[in-house]
XYZ file of N, CA and C in Angstrom:
411
model
N 9.068 56.450 -74.609
C 9.129 56.487 -73.129
C 9.223 58.238 -72.611
N 9.960 58.870 -73.497
C 10.261 60.418 -73.107
C 8.684 60.971 -72.881
N 8.141 60.608 -74.320
C 6.526 61.391 -74.237
C 5.817 60.860 -73.363
N 5.912 59.774 -72.791
C 4.882 59.174 -71.755
C 5.301 59.969 -70.377
N 6.751 60.125 -70.150
C 7.353 61.021 -69.053
C 6.436 62.276 -69.341
N 6.509 62.894 -70.414
C 6.322 64.458 -70.482
C 4.967 64.472 -70.053
N 3.989 63.446 -70.658
C 2.632 63.522 -70.134
C 2.403 63.141 -68.912
N 3.188 62.618 -68.103
C 2.898 62.183 -66.589
C 3.273 63.583 -65.773
N 4.463 64.255 -66.398
C 4.956 65.117 -65.894
C 3.839 66.700 -65.869
N 3.374 66.880 -67.319
C 2.055 67.753 -67.303
C 1.083 67.439 -66.509
N 0.714 66.207 -66.721
C -0.341 65.687 -65.701
C -0.776 66.019 -63.919
N 1.110 65.956 -63.551
C 1.017 66.519 -62.170
C 1.029 67.923 -62.114
N 1.627 68.679 -63.202
C 1.540 70.018 -63.294
C 0.104 70.614 -63.051
N -0.792 69.879 -64.003
C -2.085 69.961 -64.109
C -2.609 70.033 -62.597
N -2.589 68.847 -62.105
C -3.126 68.354 -60.621
C -2.589 69.259 -59.516
N -1.308 69.676 -59.656
C -0.832 70.684 -58.441
C -1.225 72.175 -58.802
N -1.356 72.572 -60.195
C -1.825 73.656 -60.094
C -3.547 74.229 -59.395
N -4.029 73.056 -59.906
C -5.273 73.266 -59.211
C -5.274 73.004 -57.662
N -4.789 72.365 -56.696
C -4.621 72.154 -55.430
C -3.352 71.515 -55.038
N -2.811 71.992 -54.139
C -1.733 71.201 -53.519
C -1.965 69.949 -53.058
N -1.209 68.735 -53.346
C -1.510 67.642 -52.997
C -0.380 67.066 -52.271
N -0.313 65.921 -51.518
C 0.695 64.940 -50.847
C 1.282 64.196 -51.593
N 2.421 63.725 -51.643
C 3.054 62.849 -52.394
C 2.512 61.865 -52.867
N 1.693 61.146 -51.732
C 0.812 59.638 -51.893
C -0.345 59.969 -52.835
N -1.189 60.970 -52.657
C -1.998 61.477 -53.807
C -1.807 61.648 -54.685
N -0.492 62.170 -55.277
C -0.099 62.340 -56.569
C 0.363 60.830 -57.212
N 1.134 60.323 -56.456
C 1.542 58.544 -56.839
C -0.305 57.902 -57.057
N -1.016 58.254 -56.254
C -2.171 57.545 -56.293
C -3.012 58.229 -58.045
N -2.747 59.406 -58.484
C -3.482 59.715 -59.038
C -2.731 59.278 -60.558
N -1.478 59.526 -60.370
C -0.699 58.588 -61.678
C -0.873 57.013 -61.734
N -1.088 56.634 -60.375
C -1.218 55.009 -60.948
C -2.842 54.927 -61.646
N -3.591 55.860 -60.906
C -5.056 55.416 -61.750
C -4.814 55.685 -63.239
N -3.939 56.615 -63.618
C -3.593 57.000 -65.031
C -2.704 55.834 -65.627
N -2.526 55.092 -64.778
C -1.920 53.787 -65.606
C -0.265 53.964 -66.046
N 0.512 54.782 -65.236
C 2.042 55.142 -65.617
C 2.481 53.821 -64.905
N 3.563 53.401 -65.255
C 4.443 52.778 -64.756
C 5.017 52.872 -63.494
N 5.561 52.477 -62.706
C 6.107 52.632 -61.550
C 7.446 53.550 -61.626
N 8.505 53.242 -62.673
C 9.447 53.780 -62.943
C 9.190 55.598 -63.454
N 8.267 55.477 -64.551
C 7.981 57.020 -64.563
C 7.441 57.597 -63.361
N 6.370 57.226 -62.386
C 5.768 57.677 -61.264
C 7.202 57.849 -60.348
N 7.671 57.277 -60.119
C 8.991 57.651 -59.479
C 9.756 58.605 -59.752
N 10.384 58.676 -61.051
C 11.007 59.776 -61.517
C 10.318 61.319 -61.793
N 8.937 61.377 -61.967
C 8.390 62.194 -61.974
C 8.220 62.948 -60.683
N 7.704 62.166 -59.830
C 7.437 62.422 -58.274
C 8.570 63.088 -57.626
N 9.957 62.508 -58.221
C 11.073 62.708 -57.518
C 11.545 64.278 -58.026
N 11.217 64.269 -58.891
C 11.628 65.809 -60.023
C 10.386 66.779 -59.429
N 9.350 66.518 -59.028
C 8.552 67.428 -58.193
C 8.701 67.911 -57.011
N 9.262 66.922 -56.030
C 9.583 67.060 -54.963
C 10.865 67.620 -54.972
N 11.744 68.062 -56.037
C 13.083 68.460 -56.057
C 12.899 70.091 -56.492
N 11.693 70.165 -57.129
C 11.437 71.574 -57.633
C 10.744 72.041 -56.320
N 10.265 71.271 -55.389
C 9.153 71.923 -54.647
C 7.784 72.026 -54.309
N 7.434 71.257 -55.580
C 5.861 71.244 -56.115
C 5.409 70.396 -55.061
N 5.809 69.238 -54.841
C 5.266 68.141 -53.631
C 6.104 68.443 -52.595
N 5.800 68.786 -51.375
C 6.101 68.971 -50.115
C 5.129 68.783 -48.891
N 5.266 67.545 -48.279
C 4.381 66.895 -47.615
C 4.328 67.910 -45.932
N 5.741 68.318 -45.734
C 5.805 69.209 -44.585
C 5.017 70.143 -44.784
N 5.046 70.903 -45.887
C 4.469 72.167 -46.321
C 2.846 71.970 -46.453
N 2.648 71.109 -46.760
C 1.085 70.649 -47.168
C 0.785 70.293 -45.418
N 0.973 69.727 -44.790
C 0.598 69.262 -43.313
C 0.539 70.555 -42.434
N 1.293 71.485 -42.599
C 1.184 72.920 -41.870
C 0.488 73.541 -42.295
N 0.180 73.760 -43.492
C -0.971 74.537 -44.229
C -2.164 73.829 -43.932
N -2.163 72.607 -44.271
C -3.427 72.371 -44.005
C -4.138 72.119 -42.298
N -3.143 72.061 -41.159
C -3.604 72.098 -39.913
C -3.608 73.501 -39.566
N -3.112 74.662 -40.083
C -3.397 76.038 -40.024
C -5.024 76.314 -40.266
N -5.042 75.381 -41.688
C -6.763 76.115 -42.260
C -7.402 75.247 -41.162
N -7.614 74.300 -40.800
C -8.213 73.566 -39.897
C -8.543 74.002 -38.534
N -7.453 74.772 -38.184
C -7.567 75.185 -36.896
C -7.893 76.740 -37.044
N -7.791 77.238 -37.551
C -8.455 78.976 -38.147
C -9.719 78.864 -38.388
N -10.085 78.096 -39.404
C -10.992 78.073 -40.115
C -12.662 77.003 -39.433
N -12.228 75.896 -39.531
C -13.229 74.982 -39.019
C -12.864 74.327 -37.838
N -12.077 75.067 -36.809
C -11.886 74.747 -35.441
C -11.839 72.874 -35.314
N -11.064 72.369 -35.942
C -10.977 70.863 -35.491
C -10.408 70.590 -34.766
N -10.114 69.593 -33.948
C -9.385 69.354 -33.258
C -8.118 68.055 -33.893
N -6.958 67.768 -32.834
C -6.191 67.471 -33.197
C -6.127 65.978 -33.728
N -7.207 65.512 -32.960
C -7.539 64.004 -33.569
C -7.733 63.701 -34.959
N -8.823 64.608 -35.727
C -9.336 64.831 -36.707
C -8.478 65.192 -37.840
N -7.540 66.257 -37.417
C -6.744 66.877 -38.349
C -5.644 65.660 -38.499
N -5.123 64.676 -37.618
C -4.235 63.695 -37.763
C -4.479 62.519 -38.419
N -6.064 61.988 -38.347
C -6.522 60.692 -38.674
C -6.746 61.477 -40.529
N -7.171 62.726 -40.784
C -7.195 63.408 -42.076
C -5.758 63.154 -42.997
N -5.004 63.458 -42.268
C -3.577 63.771 -42.637
C -3.035 62.309 -43.064
N -3.519 61.235 -42.069
C -2.930 60.203 -42.288
C -3.232 59.629 -43.196
N -4.678 59.348 -43.621
C -5.439 59.080 -44.893
C -4.710 59.678 -45.592
N -4.401 61.026 -45.815
C -3.545 61.590 -46.837
C -2.036 60.938 -47.167
N -1.626 60.311 -46.742
C -0.309 59.583 -46.906
C 0.694 60.230 -46.021
N 0.569 61.229 -45.170
C 1.379 62.073 -44.908
C 2.264 61.178 -43.456
N 3.340 61.376 -43.259
C 4.316 60.712 -42.499
C 3.749 61.057 -40.914
N 3.698 60.234 -40.188
C 3.054 60.633 -38.401
C 4.354 61.558 -37.718
N 5.509 61.309 -38.340
C 6.279 62.082 -37.362
C 6.225 63.762 -37.977
N 5.697 63.947 -39.435
C 5.524 65.379 -40.048
C 4.212 65.702 -39.320
N 3.350 65.216 -39.464
C 2.032 65.528 -38.271
C 2.195 65.841 -37.164
N 2.909 65.206 -36.463
C 3.364 64.980 -34.859
C 3.821 66.820 -34.913
N 4.776 66.598 -35.445
C 5.822 67.878 -35.524
C 4.903 69.122 -35.886
N 4.019 69.248 -36.771
C 3.459 70.449 -37.078
C 2.045 70.324 -36.359
N 1.261 69.531 -35.770
C 0.347 69.492 -34.875
C 0.987 70.472 -33.373
N 2.520 69.971 -33.041
C 2.933 70.645 -32.088
C 3.370 72.148 -32.054
N 3.631 72.434 -33.353
C 4.046 74.012 -33.755
C 2.597 74.624 -33.547
N 1.225 73.839 -34.206
C 0.321 75.124 -34.628
C -0.591 75.040 -33.130
N -0.759 73.928 -32.214
C -1.549 73.651 -31.865
C -0.938 74.022 -30.438
N 0.233 74.810 -29.865
C 0.685 75.109 -28.628
C -0.008 76.112 -28.336
N -0.447 77.016 -29.151
C -1.166 78.518 -28.699
C -2.830 78.046 -28.776
N -3.301 77.174 -29.084
C -4.549 76.968 -29.108
C -5.284 76.276 -27.729
N -6.443 76.974 -27.218
C -6.953 76.502 -25.896
C -8.505 75.445 -26.477
N -7.711 73.954 -26.476
C -8.832 73.461 -27.175
C -10.311 73.111 -26.447
N -10.216 73.273 -25.099
C -11.174 73.334 -24.164
C -11.788 74.581 -25.018
N -11.325 75.806 -24.837
C -12.146 77.123 -25.002
C -13.205 76.753 -26.537
N -12.080 76.371 -27.236
C -12.665 76.371 -28.485
C -13.956 75.405 -28.364
N -13.992 74.444 -27.844
C -14.480 72.997 -27.877
C -16.128 73.311 -26.975
N -15.859 74.543 -26.226
C -16.904 75.240 -25.387
C -17.740 76.218 -26.225
N -17.072 76.955 -26.914
C -17.597 77.887 -28.103
C -18.551 77.311 -28.848
N -17.855 75.859 -29.855
C -18.364 75.756 -30.645
C -19.952 74.601 -30.007
N -19.765 74.025 -28.988
C -21.132 73.571 -28.147
C -22.385 74.766 -28.004
N -21.446 75.649 -27.336
C -22.597 76.950 -27.162
C -23.281 77.654 -28.369
N -22.681 77.541 -29.674
C -23.009 77.641 -30.701
C -24.111 76.855 -31.407
N -23.588 75.748 -31.126
C -24.496 74.174 -31.721
C -26.037 74.479 -30.658
N -25.452 74.730 -29.509
C -27.162 74.841 -28.723
C -28.020 75.369 -28.751
N -27.674 76.365 -29.592
C -28.869 77.613 -30.218
C -29.855 76.928 -31.177
N -29.310 75.430 -31.940
C -29.808 75.182 -33.120
C -30.727 74.343 -32.409
N -30.889 73.685 -30.974
C -31.581 72.580 -30.980
C -33.142 72.519 -30.080
N -33.077 74.592 -30.034
C -34.331 74.971 -29.563
C -34.786 74.253 -28.157
N -35.882 73.945 -28.058
C -36.279 72.999 -26.510
C -36.493 71.595 -26.528
N -35.721 71.187 -27.087
C -35.336 69.684 -27.233
C -35.155 68.967 -25.758
N -35.283 67.834 -25.737
C -35.008 67.060 -24.396
C -33.409 67.409 -23.804
N -33.039 67.546 -22.490
C -31.821 67.619 -22.331
C -31.043 66.613 -22.494
N -31.407 65.477 -22.711
C -30.313 64.259 -22.632
C -30.429 64.128 -24.070
N -31.064 64.619 -24.818
C -31.161 64.626 -26.244
C -30.121 65.626 -26.786
N -30.058 66.900 -26.292
C -29.218 67.709 -26.740
C -27.773 67.400 -26.019
N -27.684 67.023 -25.087
C -25.993 66.559 -24.571
C -25.474 65.415 -25.807
N -26.308 64.613 -26.111
C -25.942 63.370 -26.969
C -25.665 63.974 -28.001
N -26.480 64.993 -28.563
C -26.458 65.422 -30.008
C -24.940 66.681 -29.935
N -24.666 67.085 -28.746
C -23.922 67.859 -28.659
C -22.381 67.149 -28.376
N -22.548 66.175 -27.639
C -21.394 65.618 -27.516
C -20.700 64.400 -28.986
N -21.679 64.189 -29.769
C -21.149 63.447 -30.862
C -21.112 64.814 -31.815
N -21.425 65.987 -31.867
C -20.948 66.826 -32.696
C -19.255 67.041 -32.252
N -19.054 67.199 -31.126
C -17.664 67.482 -30.476
C -16.730 66.292 -30.856
N -16.996 65.175 -30.867
C -16.425 64.115 -30.992
C -16.305 63.995 -32.729
N -17.193 64.046 -33.614
C -16.896 64.075 -34.939
C -15.833 65.388 -35.016
């Protein structure tokens, strides 16, 4: 049992050394390796106590990256974090912190302007539909 638990710990350390993950992602990875629930719970709890798994920190960094580098809107960020298993309250708290200084209208306008250049002399209705779809996504 201890040997199996140690293997699970090593696997978690390996996963987290490559890229930070949410608690749900780590649990899903351990389940895919067919570790039992008891070992998964113990290993995840230890990783959380050591600060290796922190969904709040993960959400803050994820949202910051999406705002600064991808210019993603709140809804897209919210959806992606929910899929990663982050608690809704954590998501909303971090969205509120990070998006308070972001003018989403201005960001969307800038993205649409840049995207407009790529369409050349296509029909105006087609361009409008494509830009609208782009911004929604």
